[in-house]
Amino acid sequence: MHVFDPEILLTQETALDPYPVFARMRALDPVHWNEPTNSWYVTTYDDVARLLREESLSACPGDYTGPQREEDRPEVEEAMAFFNSWMVFSDPPHQTRLRETVAPAFPRRSAEAWAGHVRRTARELLEAVGEEETDLFDAFAAPLAVRLTCAVLGVPEEDVRLVRDWSTRLIGFLSTPTADPVRARTALRARDDLRDYLRGTVIPRLRATDDDRLIPLRGIAELDPEDALALFTQLLTGGIDPVASALATTADVLVRRDPATRAQALARPELLEAVVEEALRYDAPFHFVPRTTTVPLEVGGRTVPAGRRLVLVIASANRDEAVYEDPDAFRPGRDGPRHLSFGLGRHYCLGALLSRVVLREGVLALLERLDGTGVRPLSSVRTPAFGVTTWQRLMVAV
């Protein structure tokens, strides 16, 4: 009898490439109780899509502290309480109030209003790429994501590096299978620095701006200071890391694995949106959507008790062979349902439209820069992380 080994989720190999493990979970144990992480994992498309809309589930991520020394527990719990105050991890009415505060800043017309800024920034970054070995992640994908996110949130350009460092420290706490006390302390310091920065720099700037793209964010200034901090930090981290990851994934596929699609997308820019959507399906930046059961829940023939951490594995759902033909292939314009990388239901990603604009314009600028250069892929290295796609480098010779 084939049995899924729960420890395999925690290996270095899985952290670098989780998709073979997700496929085994779907085949052997699609609703999987994982003792090491104190969590249930749901891996098929139909179940994940249904549960993303399940209103009985709480968006609170649940308890994943793991074994802790008594002296570490206060800081770990303080860090967890901060992240649980984020809009994405909270329930109505708190979640509704935070979402309504900034929703006017993210309709389609506002997202498209940033297209020119993205295009100029992408071209500026790529102009600095010389005829030599280049790390496209460090030179292009990451700085484009961080500069655009900071611009959208009213962060002055001279502070981009500082703010990016704080974002990295916050995401570091979330990308481990159980809470890490060292990362908790690092995240709390970043939280405190961001609190001061928000109060002293961003909020005064939002109140004084005459930029129509930033004015809808003024509601942040009217929130309770801790609510404002939670909302701002979520928007910051949600704009930087996943967009940088998706840009790098798309660049890696088009440069290293699929030059034919690269040529087609350059010749027919209308294909860009299909390329972007397939990149988001193929390698979701965030693999997990954590929830907590509030009542016993029947899933895939199993009963998940109330009060349990339930992890919806959207990266697995996006490669479910039951709904996508040859799901491990990169195939823009493929048949099948829409990917789940932005979620569904009341927690659907607020910045989804803006993220698509950044990806579309960034990929187009990259294709234009590489056109006729005979670009040669050298190495692509992912950073091992639990539940997220992160890149260490994406080396090419131009």
Tab-separated table of C-alpha atoms in Angstrom:
chain	number	residue	atom	x	y	z
A	1	MET	CA	0.000	0.000	0.000
A	2	HIS	CA	1.342	3.420	-0.959
A	3	VAL	CA	1.247	5.933	1.895
A	4	PHE	CA	2.067	9.623	1.779
A	5	ASP	CA	4.958	10.424	4.136
A	6	PRO	CA	4.023	13.542	6.169
A	7	GLU	CA	7.677	14.429	6.795
A	8	ILE	CA	8.337	14.958	3.082
A	9	LEU	CA	6.647	18.363	3.244
A	10	LEU	CA	9.503	19.624	5.411
A	11	THR	CA	12.457	18.520	3.284
A	12	GLN	CA	14.888	20.821	1.483
A	13	GLU	CA	14.014	19.125	-1.800
A	14	THR	CA	10.337	19.963	-1.366
A	15	ALA	CA	11.160	23.548	-0.396
A	16	LEU	CA	12.971	23.945	-3.718
A	17	ASP	CA	10.353	22.182	-5.858
A	18	PRO	CA	7.101	21.188	-4.145
A	19	TYR	CA	5.164	20.156	-7.258
A	20	PRO	CA	6.111	16.442	-7.303
A	21	VAL	CA	5.054	16.248	-3.656
A	22	PHE	CA	1.788	18.044	-4.350
A	23	ALA	CA	1.093	15.545	-7.136
A	24	ARG	CA	1.664	12.656	-4.716
A	25	MET	CA	-0.665	14.255	-2.195
A	26	ARG	CA	-3.416	14.565	-4.815
A	27	ALA	CA	-2.959	10.924	-5.803
A	28	LEU	CA	-2.475	9.308	-2.395
A	29	ASP	CA	-3.960	11.595	0.246
A	30	PRO	CA	-5.795	14.601	-1.254
A	31	VAL	CA	-7.132	15.666	2.157
A	32	HIS	CA	-4.047	15.114	4.249
A	33	TRP	CA	-3.553	15.453	8.006
A	34	ASN	CA	0.060	16.510	8.634
A	35	GLU	CA	1.176	15.973	12.196
A	36	PRO	CA	4.541	17.809	11.887
A	37	THR	CA	2.821	21.081	10.923
A	38	ASN	CA	-0.405	20.560	12.892
A	39	SER	CA	-2.431	21.154	9.729
A	40	TRP	CA	-4.831	19.587	7.262
A	41	TYR	CA	-3.915	20.092	3.576
A	42	VAL	CA	-6.463	20.151	0.733
A	43	THR	CA	-4.920	19.700	-2.704
A	44	THR	CA	-7.485	19.187	-5.503
A	45	TYR	CA	-8.879	22.022	-7.614
A	46	ASP	CA	-12.554	21.362	-6.940
A	47	ASP	CA	-12.110	21.131	-3.171
A	48	VAL	CA	-9.825	24.158	-2.942
A	49	ALA	CA	-12.091	26.310	-5.126
A	50	ARG	CA	-15.127	25.350	-3.058
A	51	LEU	CA	-13.420	25.988	0.268
A	52	LEU	CA	-12.079	29.381	-0.806
A	53	ARG	CA	-15.751	30.427	-0.856
A	54	GLU	CA	-16.747	28.503	2.287
A	55	GLU	CA	-18.074	31.109	4.712
A	56	SER	CA	-17.901	28.851	7.754
A	57	LEU	CA	-14.094	28.890	7.502
A	58	SER	CA	-12.218	31.579	9.385
A	59	ALA	CA	-9.368	33.343	7.587
A	60	CYS	CA	-7.297	33.142	10.772
A	61	PRO	CA	-4.283	30.999	9.849
A	62	GLY	CA	-4.605	28.846	12.949
A	63	ASP	CA	-1.943	27.656	15.337
A	64	TYR	CA	1.335	26.718	13.706
A	65	THR	CA	3.677	27.754	16.504
A	66	GLY	CA	5.142	24.263	16.838
A	67	PRO	CA	7.332	23.352	19.816
A	68	GLN	CA	8.730	26.506	21.427
A	69	ARG	CA	10.999	27.249	24.371
A	70	GLU	CA	9.044	29.029	27.069
A	71	GLU	CA	11.259	32.127	26.807
A	72	ASP	CA	10.547	32.392	23.046
A	73	ARG	CA	6.793	31.996	23.200
A	74	PRO	CA	5.833	35.630	24.034
A	75	GLU	CA	7.594	37.042	20.955
A	76	VAL	CA	6.301	34.273	18.700
A	77	GLU	CA	2.753	34.889	19.870
A	78	GLU	CA	3.171	38.644	19.500
A	79	ALA	CA	4.347	38.184	15.907
A	80	MET	CA	1.460	35.846	15.158
A	81	ALA	CA	-1.040	38.303	16.631
A	82	PHE	CA	0.312	41.030	14.348
A	83	PHE	CA	-0.012	38.932	11.205
A	84	ASN	CA	-3.472	37.753	12.264
A	85	SER	CA	-4.556	41.421	12.242
A	86	TRP	CA	-3.873	41.657	8.511
A	87	MET	CA	-6.906	41.914	6.241
A	88	VAL	CA	-6.024	38.662	4.456
A	89	PHE	CA	-5.981	36.747	7.747
A	90	SER	CA	-9.057	38.270	9.363
A	91	ASP	CA	-12.829	37.912	9.125
A	92	PRO	CA	-15.706	40.378	8.795
A	93	PRO	CA	-16.386	42.933	10.074
A	94	HIS	CA	-12.675	43.738	10.587
A	95	GLN	CA	-11.700	42.400	7.162
A	96	THR	CA	-14.587	44.206	5.448
A	97	ARG	CA	-13.729	47.538	7.050
A	98	LEU	CA	-10.064	47.350	6.042
A	99	ARG	CA	-10.901	46.237	2.512
A	100	GLU	CA	-13.433	49.014	1.989
A	101	THR	CA	-10.869	51.564	3.185
A	102	VAL	CA	-8.533	50.972	0.233
A	103	ALA	CA	-10.728	49.256	-2.386
A	104	PRO	CA	-11.248	52.575	-4.278
A	105	ALA	CA	-7.511	52.581	-5.072
A	106	PHE	CA	-7.618	49.272	-6.976
A	107	PRO	CA	-10.287	49.252	-9.735
A	108	ARG	CA	-9.266	48.501	-13.337
A	109	ARG	CA	-8.958	52.151	-14.358
A	110	SER	CA	-6.586	52.811	-11.453
A	111	ALA	CA	-4.516	49.732	-12.267
A	112	GLU	CA	-4.193	50.787	-15.908
A	113	ALA	CA	-3.253	54.309	-14.788
A	114	TRP	CA	0.024	52.826	-13.510
A	115	ALA	CA	0.842	51.083	-16.817
A	116	GLY	CA	2.972	53.925	-18.146
A	117	HIS	CA	4.929	54.132	-14.896
A	118	VAL	CA	5.575	50.385	-14.987
A	119	ARG	CA	6.680	50.554	-18.625
A	120	ARG	CA	9.129	53.383	-17.997
A	121	THR	CA	10.556	51.768	-14.873
A	122	ALA	CA	10.976	48.387	-16.582
A	123	ARG	CA	12.749	49.916	-19.559
A	124	GLU	CA	15.003	51.950	-17.272
A	125	LEU	CA	16.027	48.839	-15.369
A	126	LEU	CA	16.616	46.848	-18.544
A	127	GLU	CA	18.676	49.591	-20.163
A	128	ALA	CA	21.215	48.995	-17.408
A	129	VAL	CA	21.532	45.347	-18.441
A	130	GLY	CA	24.750	45.224	-20.450
A	131	GLU	CA	26.118	42.625	-22.854
A	132	GLU	CA	27.379	40.322	-20.128
A	133	GLU	CA	26.134	37.928	-17.493
A	134	THR	CA	23.122	39.369	-15.697
A	135	ASP	CA	20.910	38.263	-12.831
A	136	LEU	CA	17.438	39.104	-14.143
A	137	PHE	CA	15.909	38.585	-10.722
A	138	ASP	CA	18.159	41.037	-8.913
A	139	ALA	CA	18.489	43.511	-11.793
A	140	PHE	CA	14.931	43.468	-13.085
A	141	ALA	CA	12.170	41.405	-11.454
A	142	ALA	CA	12.708	42.347	-7.800
A	143	PRO	CA	13.430	46.071	-8.292
A	144	LEU	CA	10.485	46.505	-10.672
A	145	ALA	CA	8.103	44.920	-8.166
A	146	VAL	CA	9.397	46.907	-5.221
A	147	ARG	CA	9.567	50.250	-7.033
A	148	LEU	CA	6.049	49.951	-8.379
A	149	THR	CA	4.604	48.789	-5.038
A	150	CYS	CA	6.293	51.635	-3.209
A	151	ALA	CA	5.032	54.157	-5.763
A	152	VAL	CA	1.472	52.834	-5.434
A	153	LEU	CA	1.623	53.132	-1.627
A	154	GLY	CA	3.105	56.618	-1.533
A	155	VAL	CA	6.650	55.630	-0.529
A	156	PRO	CA	9.293	58.083	-1.835
A	157	GLU	CA	11.715	56.544	-4.316
A	158	GLU	CA	14.709	57.281	-2.100
A	159	ASP	CA	13.279	54.953	0.577
A	160	VAL	CA	12.675	51.945	-1.670
A	161	ARG	CA	15.652	49.891	-0.438
A	162	LEU	CA	14.771	50.499	3.188
A	163	VAL	CA	11.144	49.492	2.728
A	164	ARG	CA	12.079	46.420	0.679
A	165	ASP	CA	14.253	45.190	3.553
A	166	TRP	CA	11.374	45.498	6.020
A	167	SER	CA	9.077	43.601	3.655
A	168	THR	CA	11.622	40.792	3.283
A	169	ARG	CA	11.876	40.420	7.062
A	170	LEU	CA	8.104	40.176	7.421
A	171	ILE	CA	7.699	37.573	4.679
A	172	GLY	CA	10.562	35.593	6.219
A	173	PHE	CA	8.423	34.824	9.259
A	174	LEU	CA	5.553	33.535	7.128
A	175	SER	CA	7.631	31.232	4.904
A	176	THR	CA	8.451	28.528	7.467
A	177	PRO	CA	6.449	25.397	8.330
A	178	THR	CA	6.320	26.320	12.027
A	179	ALA	CA	6.936	29.648	13.720
A	180	ASP	CA	10.611	30.474	14.104
A	181	PRO	CA	11.512	32.633	17.148
A	182	VAL	CA	14.511	34.283	15.472
A	183	ARG	CA	12.392	35.270	12.491
A	184	ALA	CA	9.655	36.389	14.884
A	185	ARG	CA	12.021	38.852	16.537
A	186	THR	CA	13.244	40.065	13.138
A	187	ALA	CA	9.664	40.550	11.951
A	188	LEU	CA	8.711	42.464	15.097
A	189	ARG	CA	11.617	44.868	14.604
A	190	ALA	CA	10.511	45.415	10.993
A	191	ARG	CA	6.954	46.000	12.212
A	192	ASP	CA	8.122	48.636	14.690
A	193	ASP	CA	10.251	50.393	12.075
A	194	LEU	CA	7.358	50.381	9.630
A	195	ARG	CA	5.019	51.804	12.271
A	196	ASP	CA	7.299	54.803	12.712
A	197	TYR	CA	7.808	55.163	8.962
A	198	LEU	CA	4.097	55.001	8.202
A	199	ARG	CA	3.296	57.632	10.802
A	200	GLY	CA	6.191	59.944	9.951
A	201	THR	CA	6.446	59.656	6.165
A	202	VAL	CA	3.674	57.825	4.326
A	203	ILE	CA	0.563	59.177	6.039
A	204	PRO	CA	1.665	62.844	5.803
A	205	ARG	CA	2.498	62.253	2.138
A	206	LEU	CA	-0.897	60.701	1.404
A	207	ARG	CA	-2.683	63.578	3.126
A	208	ALA	CA	-0.770	66.153	1.078
A	209	THR	CA	-0.791	64.448	-2.332
A	210	ASP	CA	-2.608	65.756	-5.379
A	211	ASP	CA	-1.883	62.568	-7.344
A	212	ASP	CA	-5.255	61.086	-8.328
A	213	ARG	CA	-3.760	57.602	-8.111
A	214	LEU	CA	-2.820	58.058	-4.432
A	215	ILE	CA	-5.769	60.067	-3.131
A	216	PRO	CA	-7.971	56.930	-2.688
A	217	LEU	CA	-5.429	55.640	-0.151
A	218	ARG	CA	-6.020	58.535	2.244
A	219	GLY	CA	-8.454	56.373	4.175
A	220	ILE	CA	-5.449	54.616	5.697
A	221	ALA	CA	-4.688	57.821	7.609
A	222	GLU	CA	-8.127	57.778	9.240
A	223	LEU	CA	-7.816	54.258	10.633
A	224	ASP	CA	-6.724	53.308	14.107
A	225	PRO	CA	-2.881	53.384	13.950
A	226	GLU	CA	-2.537	49.630	14.464
A	227	ASP	CA	-5.158	48.886	11.811
A	228	ALA	CA	-3.383	51.277	9.456
A	229	LEU	CA	-0.096	49.482	10.100
A	230	ALA	CA	-1.634	46.055	9.478
A	231	LEU	CA	-3.225	47.189	6.227
A	232	PHE	CA	-0.144	48.980	4.931
A	233	THR	CA	2.226	46.106	5.687
A	234	GLN	CA	-0.056	43.587	3.997
A	235	LEU	CA	-0.333	45.740	0.857
A	236	LEU	CA	3.428	46.207	0.876
A	237	THR	CA	4.387	42.543	1.184
A	238	GLY	CA	1.562	41.446	-1.106
A	239	GLY	CA	2.822	43.730	-3.849
A	240	ILE	CA	6.545	43.040	-3.686
A	241	ASP	CA	7.334	39.361	-3.210
A	242	PRO	CA	4.610	37.675	-5.269
A	243	VAL	CA	4.991	40.039	-8.232
A	244	ALA	CA	8.784	39.684	-8.221
A	245	SER	CA	8.349	35.906	-8.082
A	246	ALA	CA	5.855	35.824	-10.964
A	247	LEU	CA	8.075	38.061	-13.098
A	248	ALA	CA	11.056	35.782	-12.490
A	249	THR	CA	9.027	32.658	-13.214
A	250	THR	CA	7.808	34.123	-16.502
A	251	ALA	CA	11.307	35.239	-17.478
A	252	ASP	CA	12.740	31.823	-16.616
A	253	VAL	CA	10.182	30.012	-18.766
A	254	LEU	CA	10.467	32.355	-21.742
A	255	VAL	CA	14.264	32.566	-21.717
A	256	ARG	CA	15.303	29.088	-20.627
A	257	ARG	CA	12.508	26.666	-21.408
A	258	ASP	CA	10.240	28.060	-24.105
A	259	PRO	CA	11.936	30.402	-26.610
A	260	ALA	CA	9.183	29.630	-29.141
A	261	THR	CA	6.558	31.188	-26.873
A	262	ARG	CA	8.928	34.129	-26.304
A	263	ALA	CA	9.054	34.792	-30.041
A	264	GLN	CA	5.294	34.428	-30.437
A	265	ALA	CA	4.543	36.809	-27.542
A	266	LEU	CA	6.885	39.438	-28.969
A	267	ALA	CA	5.314	39.166	-32.421
A	268	ARG	CA	1.777	39.190	-31.024
A	269	PRO	CA	1.533	41.328	-27.864
A	270	GLU	CA	-2.090	40.256	-27.434
A	271	LEU	CA	-0.678	36.913	-26.257
A	272	LEU	CA	0.995	38.599	-23.283
A	273	GLU	CA	-2.042	38.324	-21.048
A	274	ALA	CA	-2.289	34.594	-21.759
A	275	VAL	CA	1.420	34.219	-20.939
A	276	VAL	CA	0.942	36.074	-17.651
A	277	GLU	CA	-2.080	33.998	-16.637
A	278	GLU	CA	-0.271	30.766	-17.435
A	279	ALA	CA	2.763	31.861	-15.411
A	280	LEU	CA	0.494	32.544	-12.433
A	281	ARG	CA	-1.110	29.107	-12.803
A	282	TYR	CA	2.137	27.298	-13.471
A	283	ASP	CA	3.953	28.568	-10.380
A	284	ALA	CA	1.704	30.361	-7.900
A	285	PRO	CA	3.734	32.879	-5.856
A	286	PHE	CA	1.905	31.895	-2.659
A	287	HIS	CA	1.228	28.148	-2.453
A	288	PHE	CA	-1.057	28.107	0.568
A	289	VAL	CA	-4.203	29.813	1.792
A	290	PRO	CA	-4.487	28.970	5.511
A	291	ARG	CA	-7.889	28.817	7.167
A	292	THR	CA	-9.350	27.615	10.479
A	293	THR	CA	-12.439	25.433	10.750
A	294	THR	CA	-15.168	26.791	12.998
A	295	VAL	CA	-17.405	23.715	12.635
A	296	PRO	CA	-16.676	20.115	11.599
A	297	LEU	CA	-16.231	20.098	7.829
A	298	GLU	CA	-16.614	17.263	5.326
A	299	VAL	CA	-13.881	17.422	2.675
A	300	GLY	CA	-13.037	14.689	0.205
A	301	GLY	CA	-14.730	12.031	2.285
A	302	ARG	CA	-12.933	13.021	5.484
A	303	THR	CA	-14.124	15.025	8.469
A	304	VAL	CA	-11.946	17.918	9.575
A	305	PRO	CA	-12.806	18.764	13.208
A	306	ALA	CA	-13.676	22.273	14.339
A	307	GLY	CA	-10.782	24.454	15.447
A	308	ARG	CA	-8.231	22.905	13.070
A	309	ARG	CA	-5.783	24.660	10.769
A	310	LEU	CA	-6.833	23.908	7.175
A	311	VAL	CA	-4.374	24.745	4.387
A	312	LEU	CA	-5.812	25.176	0.891
A	313	VAL	CA	-2.944	24.334	-1.446
A	314	ILE	CA	-3.668	26.595	-4.411
A	315	ALA	CA	-0.353	25.698	-6.086
A	316	SER	CA	-1.466	22.072	-6.139
A	317	ALA	CA	-4.982	22.944	-7.333
A	318	ASN	CA	-3.447	24.927	-10.203
A	319	ARG	CA	-1.741	21.738	-11.433
A	320	ASP	CA	-4.577	19.310	-10.856
A	321	GLU	CA	-4.617	16.843	-13.759
A	322	ALA	CA	-8.357	16.367	-13.221
A	323	VAL	CA	-9.036	19.862	-14.603
A	324	TYR	CA	-5.905	20.725	-16.653
A	325	GLU	CA	-4.448	18.600	-19.442
A	326	ASP	CA	-0.697	18.068	-18.998
A	327	PRO	CA	-0.649	20.488	-16.036
A	328	ASP	CA	3.143	20.512	-15.614
A	329	ALA	CA	3.587	22.006	-19.100
A	330	PHE	CA	3.663	25.777	-19.693
A	331	ARG	CA	0.893	26.345	-22.221
A	332	PRO	CA	-0.505	29.901	-22.598
A	333	GLY	CA	-4.148	30.004	-23.608
A	334	ARG	CA	-4.795	26.483	-22.308
A	335	ASP	CA	-8.291	25.179	-21.703
A	336	GLY	CA	-9.522	24.757	-18.172
A	337	PRO	CA	-10.832	26.864	-15.299
A	338	ARG	CA	-9.170	30.070	-14.148
A	339	HIS	CA	-6.209	29.567	-11.850
A	340	LEU	CA	-6.627	30.171	-8.120
A	341	SER	CA	-3.446	32.174	-7.480
A	342	PHE	CA	-5.453	35.284	-6.538
A	343	GLY	CA	-7.969	33.284	-4.515
A	344	LEU	CA	-11.770	33.423	-4.726
A	345	GLY	CA	-14.576	34.848	-2.655
A	346	ARG	CA	-14.431	37.682	-0.164
A	347	HIS	CA	-10.648	37.412	0.216
A	348	TYR	CA	-9.942	37.589	-3.533
A	349	CYS	CA	-6.707	39.528	-3.979
A	350	LEU	CA	-7.428	43.250	-3.937
A	351	GLY	CA	-4.359	43.986	-6.063
A	352	ALA	CA	-4.976	41.315	-8.721
A	353	LEU	CA	-5.662	43.798	-11.525
A	354	LEU	CA	-2.635	45.905	-10.651
A	355	SER	CA	-0.431	42.814	-10.435
A	356	ARG	CA	-1.534	41.790	-13.920
A	357	VAL	CA	-0.649	45.240	-15.271
A	358	VAL	CA	2.821	45.069	-13.719
A	359	LEU	CA	3.407	41.580	-15.103
A	360	ARG	CA	2.109	42.440	-18.573
A	361	GLU	CA	4.146	45.599	-18.957
A	362	GLY	CA	7.228	44.104	-17.326
A	363	VAL	CA	7.223	41.013	-19.535
A	364	LEU	CA	6.684	43.112	-22.675
A	365	ALA	CA	9.635	45.352	-21.782
A	366	LEU	CA	11.773	42.271	-21.156
A	367	LEU	CA	10.840	40.713	-24.500
A	368	GLU	CA	11.636	43.947	-26.316
A	369	ARG	CA	15.007	44.215	-24.578
A	370	LEU	CA	15.981	40.654	-25.424
A	371	ASP	CA	14.748	40.772	-29.017
A	372	GLY	CA	17.580	39.938	-31.399
A	373	THR	CA	20.174	39.589	-28.653
A	374	GLY	CA	20.600	35.819	-28.760
A	375	VAL	CA	20.042	35.675	-25.004
A	376	ARG	CA	21.551	32.571	-23.431
A	377	PRO	CA	20.246	31.114	-20.145
A	378	LEU	CA	22.953	30.245	-17.621
A	379	SER	CA	21.351	29.204	-14.342
A	380	SER	CA	18.114	29.618	-12.450
A	381	VAL	CA	18.145	29.035	-8.703
A	382	ARG	CA	15.167	29.116	-6.390
A	383	THR	CA	15.452	29.874	-2.697
A	384	PRO	CA	14.135	27.024	-0.541
A	385	ALA	CA	11.008	28.252	1.226
A	386	PHE	CA	7.866	26.731	2.678
A	387	GLY	CA	4.654	27.712	0.928
A	388	VAL	CA	6.014	30.415	-1.381
A	389	THR	CA	7.945	30.650	-4.634
A	390	THR	CA	11.078	32.714	-4.133
A	391	TRP	CA	14.065	33.193	-6.392
A	392	GLN	CA	17.729	33.521	-5.545
A	393	ARG	CA	19.017	34.315	-9.014
A	394	LEU	CA	18.154	34.030	-12.701
A	395	MET	CA	21.387	34.300	-14.642
A	396	VAL	CA	21.482	34.962	-18.390
A	397	ALA	CA	24.077	36.112	-20.886
A	398	VAL	CA	22.773	38.873	-23.141
